[in-house]
Amino acid sequence: MGMLDKIKDMIKGHPDQARQGVEKGGDYVDKKTGGKYGGQVDSAQQKMNDQLGDRRPPDQGR
């Protein structure tokens, strides 16, 4: 079982909390890098949400 599968098992039934975690993690990286990699962070957030089953655009939750 891969790491992503373990994470999926842990968040099963808690999609909103997982989405918030992805957003907070991305916001933290943006803050620490001064927004220098904002596009890459948004892309990574979207890919993570896609893997977790969320198909919303990254800016919709902000």
CSV table of N, CA, C and O in Angstrom, one decimal:
chain,number,residue,atom,x,y,z
A,1,MET,N,0.8,-1.2,0.0
A,1,MET,CA,0.0,0.0,0.0
A,1,MET,C,0.9,1.2,0.0
A,1,MET,O,1.7,1.4,0.8
A,2,GLY,N,0.6,2.1,-1.0
A,2,GLY,CA,1.4,3.3,-1.1
A,2,GLY,C,1.0,4.4,-0.1
A,2,GLY,O,0.0,4.3,0.6
A,3,MET,N,1.8,5.4,0.0
A,3,MET,CA,1.5,6.5,1.0
A,3,MET,C,0.2,7.2,0.6
A,3,MET,O,-0.6,7.5,1.5
A,4,LEU,N,-0.1,7.4,-0.7
A,4,LEU,CA,-1.3,8.1,-1.0
A,4,LEU,C,-2.5,7.2,-0.6
A,4,LEU,O,-3.5,7.7,-0.2
A,5,ASP,N,-2.4,5.9,-0.8
A,5,ASP,CA,-3.5,5.0,-0.4
A,5,ASP,C,-3.7,5.1,1.2
A,5,ASP,O,-4.9,5.1,1.6
A,6,LYS,N,-2.7,5.2,1.9
A,6,LYS,CA,-2.8,5.3,3.4
A,6,LYS,C,-3.5,6.6,3.7
A,6,LYS,O,-4.3,6.7,4.6
A,7,ILE,N,-3.1,7.7,3.0
A,7,ILE,CA,-3.7,9.0,3.3
A,7,ILE,C,-5.2,8.9,2.9
A,7,ILE,O,-6.0,9.4,3.7
A,8,LYS,N,-5.5,8.3,1.8
A,8,LYS,CA,-6.9,8.2,1.4
A,8,LYS,C,-7.7,7.4,2.5
A,8,LYS,O,-8.9,7.8,2.8
A,9,ASP,N,-7.2,6.4,3.0
A,9,ASP,CA,-7.9,5.6,4.1
A,9,ASP,C,-8.1,6.5,5.3
A,9,ASP,O,-9.1,6.4,5.9
A,10,MET,N,-7.1,7.3,5.7
A,10,MET,CA,-7.2,8.1,6.8
A,10,MET,C,-8.3,9.2,6.7
A,10,MET,O,-9.0,9.5,7.7
A,11,ILE,N,-8.4,9.7,5.5
A,11,ILE,CA,-9.4,10.9,5.3
A,11,ILE,C,-10.7,10.4,4.8
A,11,ILE,O,-11.6,11.3,4.7
A,12,LYS,N,-10.9,9.1,4.6
A,12,LYS,CA,-12.2,8.6,4.2
A,12,LYS,C,-13.3,9.1,5.1
A,12,LYS,O,-13.2,9.0,6.3
A,13,GLY,N,-14.3,9.8,4.6
A,13,GLY,CA,-15.4,10.3,5.4
A,13,GLY,C,-15.1,11.7,5.9
A,13,GLY,O,-16.0,12.3,6.6
A,14,HIS,N,-14.0,12.3,5.5
A,14,HIS,CA,-13.6,13.6,6.0
A,14,HIS,C,-13.1,14.5,4.9
A,14,HIS,O,-12.1,15.1,5.0
A,15,PRO,N,-13.8,14.6,3.7
A,15,PRO,CA,-13.3,15.3,2.6
A,15,PRO,C,-13.1,16.8,2.8
A,15,PRO,O,-12.2,17.4,2.3
A,16,ASP,N,-14.0,17.4,3.6
A,16,ASP,CA,-13.8,18.8,3.9
A,16,ASP,C,-12.5,19.1,4.7
A,16,ASP,O,-11.8,20.1,4.4
A,17,GLN,N,-12.2,18.3,5.6
A,17,GLN,CA,-11.0,18.5,6.4
A,17,GLN,C,-9.8,18.2,5.6
A,17,GLN,O,-8.8,18.9,5.7
A,18,ALA,N,-9.8,17.3,4.7
A,18,ALA,CA,-8.7,17.0,3.8
A,18,ALA,C,-8.5,18.2,2.9
A,18,ALA,O,-7.3,18.6,2.7
A,19,ARG,N,-9.6,18.7,2.4
A,19,ARG,CA,-9.5,19.9,1.5
A,19,ARG,C,-8.9,21.1,2.2
A,19,ARG,O,-8.0,21.8,1.7
A,20,GLN,N,-9.3,21.3,3.5
A,20,GLN,CA,-8.7,22.4,4.3
A,20,GLN,C,-7.2,22.2,4.5
A,20,GLN,O,-6.5,23.1,4.5
A,21,GLY,N,-6.8,20.9,4.8
A,21,GLY,CA,-5.4,20.6,5.0
A,21,GLY,C,-4.6,20.9,3.8
A,21,GLY,O,-3.5,21.5,3.9
A,22,VAL,N,-5.1,20.6,2.6
A,22,VAL,CA,-4.4,20.9,1.3
A,22,VAL,C,-4.2,22.4,1.2
A,22,VAL,O,-3.2,22.9,0.8
A,23,GLU,N,-5.3,23.1,1.4
A,23,GLU,CA,-5.3,24.5,1.3
A,23,GLU,C,-4.3,25.2,2.3
A,23,GLU,O,-3.5,26.1,1.9
A,24,LYS,N,-4.4,24.7,3.5
A,24,LYS,CA,-3.5,25.3,4.6
A,24,LYS,C,-2.0,25.0,4.2
A,24,LYS,O,-1.2,25.9,4.4
A,25,GLY,N,-1.8,23.8,3.8
A,25,GLY,CA,-0.4,23.5,3.4
A,25,GLY,C,0.1,24.3,2.3
A,25,GLY,O,1.3,24.8,2.3
A,26,GLY,N,-0.7,24.5,1.3
A,26,GLY,CA,-0.3,25.4,0.1
A,26,GLY,C,-0.1,26.8,0.6
A,26,GLY,O,0.8,27.5,0.1
A,27,ASP,N,-1.0,27.3,1.4
A,27,ASP,CA,-0.9,28.7,1.9
A,27,ASP,C,0.4,28.9,2.7
A,27,ASP,O,1.1,29.9,2.7
A,28,TYR,N,0.8,27.8,3.5
A,28,TYR,CA,2.0,27.9,4.3
A,28,TYR,C,3.2,28.0,3.4
A,28,TYR,O,4.1,28.8,3.6
A,29,VAL,N,3.2,27.2,2.3
A,29,VAL,CA,4.3,27.2,1.4
A,29,VAL,C,4.4,28.6,0.7
A,29,VAL,O,5.5,29.2,0.5
A,30,ASP,N,3.2,29.1,0.3
A,30,ASP,CA,3.2,30.4,-0.3
A,30,ASP,C,3.8,31.5,0.6
A,30,ASP,O,4.5,32.4,0.2
A,31,LYS,N,3.4,31.4,1.9
A,31,LYS,CA,3.9,32.4,2.9
A,31,LYS,C,5.4,32.3,3.0
A,31,LYS,O,6.1,33.3,3.1
A,32,LYS,N,5.9,31.1,3.2
A,32,LYS,CA,7.3,30.9,3.4
A,32,LYS,C,8.2,31.3,2.2
A,32,LYS,O,9.3,31.6,2.4
A,33,THR,N,7.6,31.2,1.0
A,33,THR,CA,8.4,31.5,-0.2
A,33,THR,C,8.0,32.9,-0.8
A,33,THR,O,8.5,33.3,-1.8
A,34,GLY,N,7.2,33.6,0.0
A,34,GLY,CA,6.8,35.0,-0.5
A,34,GLY,C,6.0,35.0,-1.7
A,34,GLY,O,6.0,35.9,-2.5
A,35,GLY,N,5.3,33.9,-2.0
A,35,GLY,CA,4.4,33.8,-3.2
A,35,GLY,C,5.2,33.5,-4.5
A,35,GLY,O,4.6,33.5,-5.5
A,36,LYS,N,6.5,33.3,-4.3
A,36,LYS,CA,7.3,33.2,-5.5
A,36,LYS,C,6.9,32.0,-6.4
A,36,LYS,O,7.1,32.0,-7.6
A,37,TYR,N,6.4,30.9,-5.8
A,37,TYR,CA,6.0,29.7,-6.5
A,37,TYR,C,4.5,29.5,-6.4
A,37,TYR,O,4.0,28.4,-6.4
A,38,GLY,N,3.7,30.6,-6.4
A,38,GLY,CA,2.3,30.5,-6.3
A,38,GLY,C,1.6,29.6,-7.4
A,38,GLY,O,0.7,28.8,-7.0
A,39,GLY,N,2.0,29.8,-8.6
A,39,GLY,CA,1.5,28.9,-9.7
A,39,GLY,C,1.7,27.5,-9.5
A,39,GLY,O,0.8,26.6,-9.7
A,40,GLN,N,2.9,27.1,-9.1
A,40,GLN,CA,3.3,25.7,-8.8
A,40,GLN,C,2.5,25.2,-7.6
A,40,GLN,O,2.1,24.0,-7.6
A,41,VAL,N,2.4,26.0,-6.6
A,41,VAL,CA,1.7,25.6,-5.4
A,41,VAL,C,0.2,25.3,-5.7
A,41,VAL,O,-0.4,24.3,-5.3
A,42,ASP,N,-0.4,26.2,-6.5
A,42,ASP,CA,-1.8,26.1,-6.9
A,42,ASP,C,-2.0,24.8,-7.7
A,42,ASP,O,-2.9,24.1,-7.5
A,43,SER,N,-1.0,24.6,-8.6
A,43,SER,CA,-1.1,23.3,-9.4
A,43,SER,C,-1.0,22.1,-8.6
A,43,SER,O,-1.7,21.1,-8.7
A,44,ALA,N,-0.1,22.1,-7.6
A,44,ALA,CA,0.1,21.0,-6.7
A,44,ALA,C,-1.2,20.8,-5.8
A,44,ALA,O,-1.6,19.6,-5.6
A,45,GLN,N,-1.8,21.9,-5.4
A,45,GLN,CA,-3.0,21.7,-4.6
A,45,GLN,C,-4.1,21.1,-5.4
A,45,GLN,O,-4.8,20.2,-5.0
A,46,GLN,N,-4.2,21.5,-6.7
A,46,GLN,CA,-5.3,21.0,-7.6
A,46,GLN,C,-5.0,19.5,-7.8
A,46,GLN,O,-6.0,18.7,-7.8
A,47,LYS,N,-3.8,19.1,-8.1
A,47,LYS,CA,-3.5,17.7,-8.3
A,47,LYS,C,-3.8,16.9,-7.1
A,47,LYS,O,-4.3,15.8,-7.2
A,48,MET,N,-3.4,17.4,-5.9
A,48,MET,CA,-3.7,16.7,-4.7
A,48,MET,C,-5.2,16.5,-4.4
A,48,MET,O,-5.7,15.4,-4.1
A,49,ASN,N,-6.0,17.6,-4.7
A,49,ASN,CA,-7.4,17.5,-4.5
A,49,ASN,C,-8.0,16.5,-5.6
A,49,ASN,O,-8.9,15.8,-5.2
A,50,ASP,N,-7.5,16.5,-6.8
A,50,ASP,CA,-7.9,15.5,-7.8
A,50,ASP,C,-7.7,14.1,-7.3
A,50,ASP,O,-8.6,13.3,-7.4
A,51,GLN,N,-6.5,13.9,-6.7
A,51,GLN,CA,-6.2,12.5,-6.2
A,51,GLN,C,-7.1,12.2,-5.0
A,51,GLN,O,-7.5,11.0,-4.8
A,52,LEU,N,-7.5,13.2,-4.3
A,52,LEU,CA,-8.4,12.9,-3.1
A,52,LEU,C,-9.9,12.9,-3.5
A,52,LEU,O,-10.7,12.7,-2.6
A,53,GLY,N,-10.2,13.2,-4.7
A,53,GLY,CA,-11.6,13.1,-5.2
A,53,GLY,C,-12.3,14.4,-5.3
A,53,GLY,O,-13.4,14.5,-5.5
A,54,ASP,N,-11.6,15.5,-5.1
A,54,ASP,CA,-12.1,16.9,-5.2
A,54,ASP,C,-11.8,17.4,-6.6
A,54,ASP,O,-10.7,17.5,-7.0
A,55,ARG,N,-12.9,17.8,-7.3
A,55,ARG,CA,-12.7,18.3,-8.7
A,55,ARG,C,-12.9,19.8,-8.8
A,55,ARG,O,-13.0,20.4,-9.8
A,56,ARG,N,-13.0,20.5,-7.6
A,56,ARG,CA,-13.2,22.0,-7.6
A,56,ARG,C,-12.0,22.7,-8.1
A,56,ARG,O,-10.8,22.3,-7.8
A,57,PRO,N,-12.1,23.9,-8.7
A,57,PRO,CA,-11.0,24.7,-9.0
A,57,PRO,C,-10.3,25.2,-7.8
A,57,PRO,O,-10.9,25.4,-6.7
A,58,PRO,N,-9.0,25.4,-7.8
A,58,PRO,CA,-8.2,25.7,-6.5
A,58,PRO,C,-8.7,27.1,-5.9
A,58,PRO,O,-8.6,27.2,-4.7
A,59,ASP,N,-9.2,28.0,-6.7
A,59,ASP,CA,-9.5,29.3,-6.2
A,59,ASP,C,-10.9,29.4,-5.6
A,59,ASP,O,-11.3,30.3,-4.9
A,60,GLN,N,-11.7,28.3,-5.8
A,60,GLN,CA,-13.1,28.4,-5.3
A,60,GLN,C,-13.2,28.4,-3.8
A,60,GLN,O,-14.2,29.0,-3.3
A,61,GLY,N,-12.3,27.8,-3.1
A,61,GLY,CA,-12.4,27.7,-1.6
A,61,GLY,C,-11.8,28.9,-0.9
A,61,GLY,O,-11.9,29.1,0.3
A,62,ARG,N,-11.3,29.9,-1.6
A,62,ARG,CA,-10.6,31.0,-1.0
A,62,ARG,C,-11.5,32.2,-0.9
A,62,ARG,O,-12.3,32.6,-1.5
